[in-house]
Amino acid sequence: MTSSPALLIRGAIVVNADAETRTDVLCVDGRIAALGERAAREAPAGTITLDGTGQYLLPGGIDPHTHMQLPFMGTVTQDDFFTGTAAALAGGTTSIIDFVIPNPQQPLMDAYRTWRGWAEKAAADYAFHVAVTWWDQSVSDDMGTLVREEGVNSFKHFMAYKNAIMCDDETLVNSF
């Protein structure tokens, strides 16, 4: 795997939750490696340097509610994982959280694998909310597998779309 050259941004206005600070930022392998005076000192040979003077440097945004190529009620959303995430990146959003919505009685793992396949072409980072739309022991087992083996930490329960994907009371109670 080829790594990108390090990036040093000099003199940018870095914004966090409680301050704006003019400083240097060093990124190595896609991660912030150093700030301030350390950034220039620790920059490896071949580092690309950008002048950030007068420019705001913000963290990438996270869109926690997206629907990429979602088949729903006879339609499919316009954006697939590539076009949707490429547009997001153009606007400064570097991560999305999309919805895995199984078909009626479809195992959660099957639906998850389908969405993972679609997401392989994503241009940005992504994660998933997995919808729980029906209930039996296999759904419980799949939820455990998704958490332990796939890192899923969000499950969605729809309270709308009756007779489609809305959770009934039994599903809602049992899935918690």
PDB file of C-alpha atoms in Angstrom:
ATOM      1  CA  MET A   1       0.000   0.000   0.000  1.00  0.00           C
ATOM      2  CA  THR A   2       1.412   3.374  -1.015  1.00  0.00           C
ATOM      3  CA  SER A   3       1.110   6.098   1.584  1.00  0.00           C
ATOM      4  CA  SER A   4       0.538   9.732   0.704  1.00  0.00           C
ATOM      5  CA  PRO A   5       3.233  12.311   1.402  1.00  0.00           C
ATOM      6  CA  ALA A   6       2.937  14.112   4.718  1.00  0.00           C
ATOM      7  CA  LEU A   7       1.126  17.458   4.638  1.00  0.00           C
ATOM      8  CA  LEU A   8       2.124  20.551   6.620  1.00  0.00           C
ATOM      9  CA  ILE A   9      -0.372  23.410   6.737  1.00  0.00           C
ATOM     10  CA  ARG A  10       1.306  26.583   8.010  1.00  0.00           C
ATOM     11  CA  GLY A  11      -0.427  29.434   9.825  1.00  0.00           C
ATOM     12  CA  ALA A  12      -4.028  28.253   9.503  1.00  0.00           C
ATOM     13  CA  ILE A  13      -6.760  29.301  11.902  1.00  0.00           C
ATOM     14  CA  VAL A  14      -7.613  26.029  13.654  1.00  0.00           C
ATOM     15  CA  VAL A  15     -11.072  25.883  15.177  1.00  0.00           C
ATOM     16  CA  ASN A  16     -12.158  23.573  17.983  1.00  0.00           C
ATOM     17  CA  ALA A  17     -15.030  23.643  20.474  1.00  0.00           C
ATOM     18  CA  ASP A  18     -13.766  26.588  22.517  1.00  0.00           C
ATOM     19  CA  ALA A  19     -11.095  28.476  20.593  1.00  0.00           C
ATOM     20  CA  GLU A  20      -9.649  29.663  17.304  1.00  0.00           C
ATOM     21  CA  THR A  21      -5.850  29.450  17.148  1.00  0.00           C
ATOM     22  CA  ARG A  22      -3.417  30.384  14.383  1.00  0.00           C
ATOM     23  CA  THR A  23      -1.037  27.425  14.157  1.00  0.00           C
ATOM     24  CA  ASP A  24       0.665  24.826  11.989  1.00  0.00           C
ATOM     25  CA  VAL A  25      -0.755  21.336  11.471  1.00  0.00           C
ATOM     26  CA  LEU A  26       1.183  18.274  10.330  1.00  0.00           C
ATOM     27  CA  CYS A  27      -0.733  15.334   8.861  1.00  0.00           C
ATOM     28  CA  VAL A  28       1.006  11.995   8.323  1.00  0.00           C
ATOM     29  CA  ASP A  29      -0.776   8.976   6.830  1.00  0.00           C
ATOM     30  CA  GLY A  30      -4.085  10.845   6.867  1.00  0.00           C
ATOM     31  CA  ARG A  31      -3.957  11.679  10.578  1.00  0.00           C
ATOM     32  CA  ILE A  32      -2.969  14.751  12.556  1.00  0.00           C
ATOM     33  CA  ALA A  33       0.556  14.030  13.800  1.00  0.00           C
ATOM     34  CA  ALA A  34       1.602  17.347  15.373  1.00  0.00           C
ATOM     35  CA  LEU A  35       0.401  20.893  16.043  1.00  0.00           C
ATOM     36  CA  GLY A  36       2.161  24.206  16.580  1.00  0.00           C
ATOM     37  CA  GLU A  37       5.955  24.468  16.576  1.00  0.00           C
ATOM     38  CA  ARG A  38       6.304  20.676  16.680  1.00  0.00           C
ATOM     39  CA  ALA A  39       4.577  20.385  13.296  1.00  0.00           C
ATOM     40  CA  ALA A  40       7.434  21.919  11.277  1.00  0.00           C
ATOM     41  CA  ARG A  41      10.102  20.223  13.411  1.00  0.00           C
ATOM     42  CA  GLU A  42       8.618  16.767  12.956  1.00  0.00           C
ATOM     43  CA  ALA A  43       7.752  17.056   9.254  1.00  0.00           C
ATOM     44  CA  PRO A  44       9.465  14.210   7.375  1.00  0.00           C
ATOM     45  CA  ALA A  45      11.425  14.681   4.159  1.00  0.00           C
ATOM     46  CA  GLY A  46       9.141  15.115   1.158  1.00  0.00           C
ATOM     47  CA  THR A  47       6.371  16.808   3.142  1.00  0.00           C
ATOM     48  CA  ILE A  48       4.030  18.944   1.053  1.00  0.00           C
ATOM     49  CA  THR A  49       3.692  22.408   2.626  1.00  0.00           C
ATOM     50  CA  LEU A  50       0.630  24.613   2.153  1.00  0.00           C
ATOM     51  CA  ASP A  51       0.231  28.228   3.248  1.00  0.00           C
ATOM     52  CA  GLY A  52      -2.889  28.356   5.397  1.00  0.00           C
ATOM     53  CA  THR A  53      -2.464  31.996   6.425  1.00  0.00           C
ATOM     54  CA  GLY A  54      -5.868  33.586   6.917  1.00  0.00           C
ATOM     55  CA  GLN A  55      -7.676  30.320   6.132  1.00  0.00           C
ATOM     56  CA  TYR A  56      -9.868  28.398   8.547  1.00  0.00           C
ATOM     57  CA  LEU A  57      -8.945  24.759   9.100  1.00  0.00           C
ATOM     58  CA  LEU A  58     -11.904  22.759  10.376  1.00  0.00           C
ATOM     59  CA  PRO A  59     -12.364  19.070  11.104  1.00  0.00           C
ATOM     60  CA  GLY A  60     -14.295  17.108   8.515  1.00  0.00           C
ATOM     61  CA  GLY A  61     -18.023  16.946   9.063  1.00  0.00           C
ATOM     62  CA  ILE A  62     -19.991  13.792   9.801  1.00  0.00           C
ATOM     63  CA  ASP A  63     -23.440  13.354   8.264  1.00  0.00           C
ATOM     64  CA  PRO A  64     -25.178  10.851  10.563  1.00  0.00           C
ATOM     65  CA  HIS A  65     -28.315  10.423   8.428  1.00  0.00           C
ATOM     66  CA  THR A  66     -27.819   9.471   4.786  1.00  0.00           C
ATOM     67  CA  HIS A  67     -29.609   7.234   2.299  1.00  0.00           C
ATOM     68  CA  MET A  68     -27.242   6.088  -0.445  1.00  0.00           C
ATOM     69  CA  GLN A  69     -28.867   4.007  -3.211  1.00  0.00           C
ATOM     70  CA  LEU A  70     -31.627   3.047  -0.768  1.00  0.00           C
ATOM     71  CA  PRO A  71     -34.380   0.926  -2.315  1.00  0.00           C
ATOM     72  CA  PHE A  72     -37.561   2.096  -0.618  1.00  0.00           C
ATOM     73  CA  MET A  73     -41.240   1.715  -1.441  1.00  0.00           C
ATOM     74  CA  GLY A  74     -40.665   1.127  -5.155  1.00  0.00           C
ATOM     75  CA  THR A  75     -37.996   3.785  -5.649  1.00  0.00           C
ATOM     76  CA  VAL A  76     -34.241   4.077  -5.195  1.00  0.00           C
ATOM     77  CA  THR A  77     -32.560   7.200  -3.874  1.00  0.00           C
ATOM     78  CA  GLN A  78     -30.627   9.218  -6.445  1.00  0.00           C
ATOM     79  CA  ASP A  79     -27.116   9.022  -4.992  1.00  0.00           C
ATOM     80  CA  ASP A  80     -25.102   5.837  -4.821  1.00  0.00           C
ATOM     81  CA  PHE A  81     -22.196   5.519  -2.397  1.00  0.00           C
ATOM     82  CA  PHE A  82     -19.702   7.066  -4.808  1.00  0.00           C
ATOM     83  CA  THR A  83     -21.721  10.074  -6.011  1.00  0.00           C
ATOM     84  CA  GLY A  84     -23.155  10.802  -2.570  1.00  0.00           C
ATOM     85  CA  THR A  85     -19.848  10.661  -0.734  1.00  0.00           C
ATOM     86  CA  ALA A  86     -18.002  12.563  -3.483  1.00  0.00           C
ATOM     87  CA  ALA A  87     -20.570  15.366  -3.157  1.00  0.00           C
ATOM     88  CA  ALA A  88     -20.232  15.227   0.624  1.00  0.00           C
ATOM     89  CA  LEU A  89     -16.443  15.577   0.389  1.00  0.00           C
ATOM     90  CA  ALA A  90     -16.843  18.616  -1.872  1.00  0.00           C
ATOM     91  CA  GLY A  91     -18.763  20.250   0.971  1.00  0.00           C
ATOM     92  CA  GLY A  92     -16.365  19.261   3.753  1.00  0.00           C
ATOM     93  CA  THR A  93     -18.199  16.190   5.020  1.00  0.00           C
ATOM     94  CA  THR A  94     -15.668  13.376   5.368  1.00  0.00           C
ATOM     95  CA  SER A  95     -17.838  10.672   6.967  1.00  0.00           C
ATOM     96  CA  ILE A  96     -21.401   9.448   6.602  1.00  0.00           C
ATOM     97  CA  ILE A  97     -23.595   7.056   8.539  1.00  0.00           C
ATOM     98  CA  ASP A  98     -25.992   5.308   6.175  1.00  0.00           C
ATOM     99  CA  PHE A  99     -28.967   3.047   6.886  1.00  0.00           C
ATOM    100  CA  VAL A 100     -29.024  -0.706   6.281  1.00  0.00           C
ATOM    101  CA  ILE A 101     -32.714  -1.545   5.893  1.00  0.00           C
ATOM    102  CA  PRO A 102     -33.457  -5.254   5.446  1.00  0.00           C
ATOM    103  CA  ASN A 103     -36.282  -6.512   3.290  1.00  0.00           C
ATOM    104  CA  PRO A 104     -39.163  -8.157   5.194  1.00  0.00           C
ATOM    105  CA  GLN A 105     -37.815 -11.187   7.107  1.00  0.00           C
ATOM    106  CA  GLN A 106     -34.342 -10.744   5.567  1.00  0.00           C
ATOM    107  CA  PRO A 107     -31.519 -11.676   7.958  1.00  0.00           C
ATOM    108  CA  LEU A 108     -29.682  -8.592   9.213  1.00  0.00           C
ATOM    109  CA  MET A 109     -26.316 -10.068   8.201  1.00  0.00           C
ATOM    110  CA  ASP A 110     -27.491 -10.524   4.595  1.00  0.00           C
ATOM    111  CA  ALA A 111     -28.724  -6.938   4.417  1.00  0.00           C
ATOM    112  CA  TYR A 112     -25.514  -5.679   6.029  1.00  0.00           C
ATOM    113  CA  ARG A 113     -23.370  -7.557   3.485  1.00  0.00           C
ATOM    114  CA  THR A 114     -25.408  -6.040   0.642  1.00  0.00           C
ATOM    115  CA  TRP A 115     -24.853  -2.495   1.928  1.00  0.00           C
ATOM    116  CA  ARG A 116     -21.151  -3.186   2.579  1.00  0.00           C
ATOM    117  CA  GLY A 117     -20.827  -4.301  -1.037  1.00  0.00           C
ATOM    118  CA  TRP A 118     -22.490  -1.127  -2.292  1.00  0.00           C
ATOM    119  CA  ALA A 119     -20.313   0.995  -0.006  1.00  0.00           C
ATOM    120  CA  GLU A 120     -17.036  -0.375  -1.391  1.00  0.00           C
ATOM    121  CA  LYS A 121     -17.085   2.451  -3.948  1.00  0.00           C
ATOM    122  CA  ALA A 122     -17.520   5.185  -1.299  1.00  0.00           C
ATOM    123  CA  ALA A 123     -15.133   8.126  -1.619  1.00  0.00           C
ATOM    124  CA  ALA A 124     -15.415   8.998   2.089  1.00  0.00           C
ATOM    125  CA  ASP A 125     -15.467   7.142   5.390  1.00  0.00           C
ATOM    126  CA  TYR A 126     -18.746   5.480   6.304  1.00  0.00           C
ATOM    127  CA  ALA A 127     -20.529   3.548   9.019  1.00  0.00           C
ATOM    128  CA  PHE A 128     -24.001   2.082   9.293  1.00  0.00           C
ATOM    129  CA  HIS A 129     -27.161   2.200  11.349  1.00  0.00           C
ATOM    130  CA  VAL A 130     -28.805  -1.234  10.943  1.00  0.00           C
ATOM    131  CA  ALA A 131     -32.599  -1.222  10.997  1.00  0.00           C
ATOM    132  CA  VAL A 132     -34.446  -3.785  13.104  1.00  0.00           C
ATOM    133  CA  THR A 133     -37.786  -4.287  11.355  1.00  0.00           C
ATOM    134  CA  TRP A 134     -38.859  -7.714  12.621  1.00  0.00           C
ATOM    135  CA  TRP A 135     -37.926 -10.038  15.456  1.00  0.00           C
ATOM    136  CA  ASP A 136     -36.900 -13.580  16.229  1.00  0.00           C
ATOM    137  CA  GLN A 137     -33.814 -15.184  17.759  1.00  0.00           C
ATOM    138  CA  SER A 138     -31.873 -14.903  14.487  1.00  0.00           C
ATOM    139  CA  VAL A 139     -32.213 -11.108  14.589  1.00  0.00           C
ATOM    140  CA  SER A 140     -30.867 -11.090  18.136  1.00  0.00           C
ATOM    141  CA  ASP A 141     -27.968 -13.315  17.062  1.00  0.00           C
ATOM    142  CA  ASP A 142     -27.221 -11.119  14.033  1.00  0.00           C
ATOM    143  CA  MET A 143     -27.234  -7.992  16.207  1.00  0.00           C
ATOM    144  CA  GLY A 144     -24.609  -9.587  18.446  1.00  0.00           C
ATOM    145  CA  THR A 145     -22.479 -10.589  15.461  1.00  0.00           C
ATOM    146  CA  LEU A 146     -22.737  -7.112  13.943  1.00  0.00           C
ATOM    147  CA  VAL A 147     -21.550  -5.528  17.186  1.00  0.00           C
ATOM    148  CA  ARG A 148     -18.748  -8.004  17.950  1.00  0.00           C
ATOM    149  CA  GLU A 149     -17.407  -8.704  14.462  1.00  0.00           C
ATOM    150  CA  GLU A 150     -18.368  -5.723  12.299  1.00  0.00           C
ATOM    151  CA  GLY A 151     -18.179  -2.854  14.775  1.00  0.00           C
ATOM    152  CA  VAL A 152     -21.794  -1.768  14.300  1.00  0.00           C
ATOM    153  CA  ASN A 153     -22.906   0.341  17.248  1.00  0.00           C
ATOM    154  CA  SER A 154     -26.193   1.778  16.014  1.00  0.00           C
ATOM    155  CA  PHE A 155     -29.516   0.064  15.451  1.00  0.00           C
ATOM    156  CA  LYS A 156     -32.548   1.876  14.023  1.00  0.00           C
ATOM    157  CA  HIS A 157     -36.161   1.255  15.007  1.00  0.00           C
ATOM    158  CA  PHE A 158     -38.715   2.871  12.707  1.00  0.00           C
ATOM    159  CA  MET A 159     -41.854   4.226  14.317  1.00  0.00           C
ATOM    160  CA  ALA A 160     -43.302   5.184  10.935  1.00  0.00           C
ATOM    161  CA  TYR A 161     -44.127   3.319   7.700  1.00  0.00           C
ATOM    162  CA  LYS A 162     -46.753   0.983   9.167  1.00  0.00           C
ATOM    163  CA  ASN A 163     -47.084  -2.345   7.325  1.00  0.00           C
ATOM    164  CA  ALA A 164     -43.643  -1.796   5.819  1.00  0.00           C
ATOM    165  CA  ILE A 165     -40.648  -1.253   8.122  1.00  0.00           C
ATOM    166  CA  MET A 166     -42.300   0.075  11.276  1.00  0.00           C
ATOM    167  CA  CYS A 167     -41.453  -1.860  14.451  1.00  0.00           C
ATOM    168  CA  ASP A 168     -44.328  -3.489  16.235  1.00  0.00           C
ATOM    169  CA  ASP A 169     -44.378  -3.429  20.034  1.00  0.00           C
ATOM    170  CA  GLU A 170     -42.959  -6.955  20.352  1.00  0.00           C
ATOM    171  CA  THR A 171     -39.965  -6.130  18.134  1.00  0.00           C
ATOM    172  CA  LEU A 172     -39.327  -2.893  19.965  1.00  0.00           C
ATOM    173  CA  VAL A 173     -39.434  -4.471  23.435  1.00  0.00           C
ATOM    174  CA  ASN A 174     -37.441  -7.601  22.544  1.00  0.00           C
ATOM    175  CA  SER A 175     -34.682  -5.800  20.665  1.00  0.00           C
ATOM    176  CA  PHE A 176     -33.746  -3.777  23.708  1.00  0.00           C
TER     177      PHE A 176
END
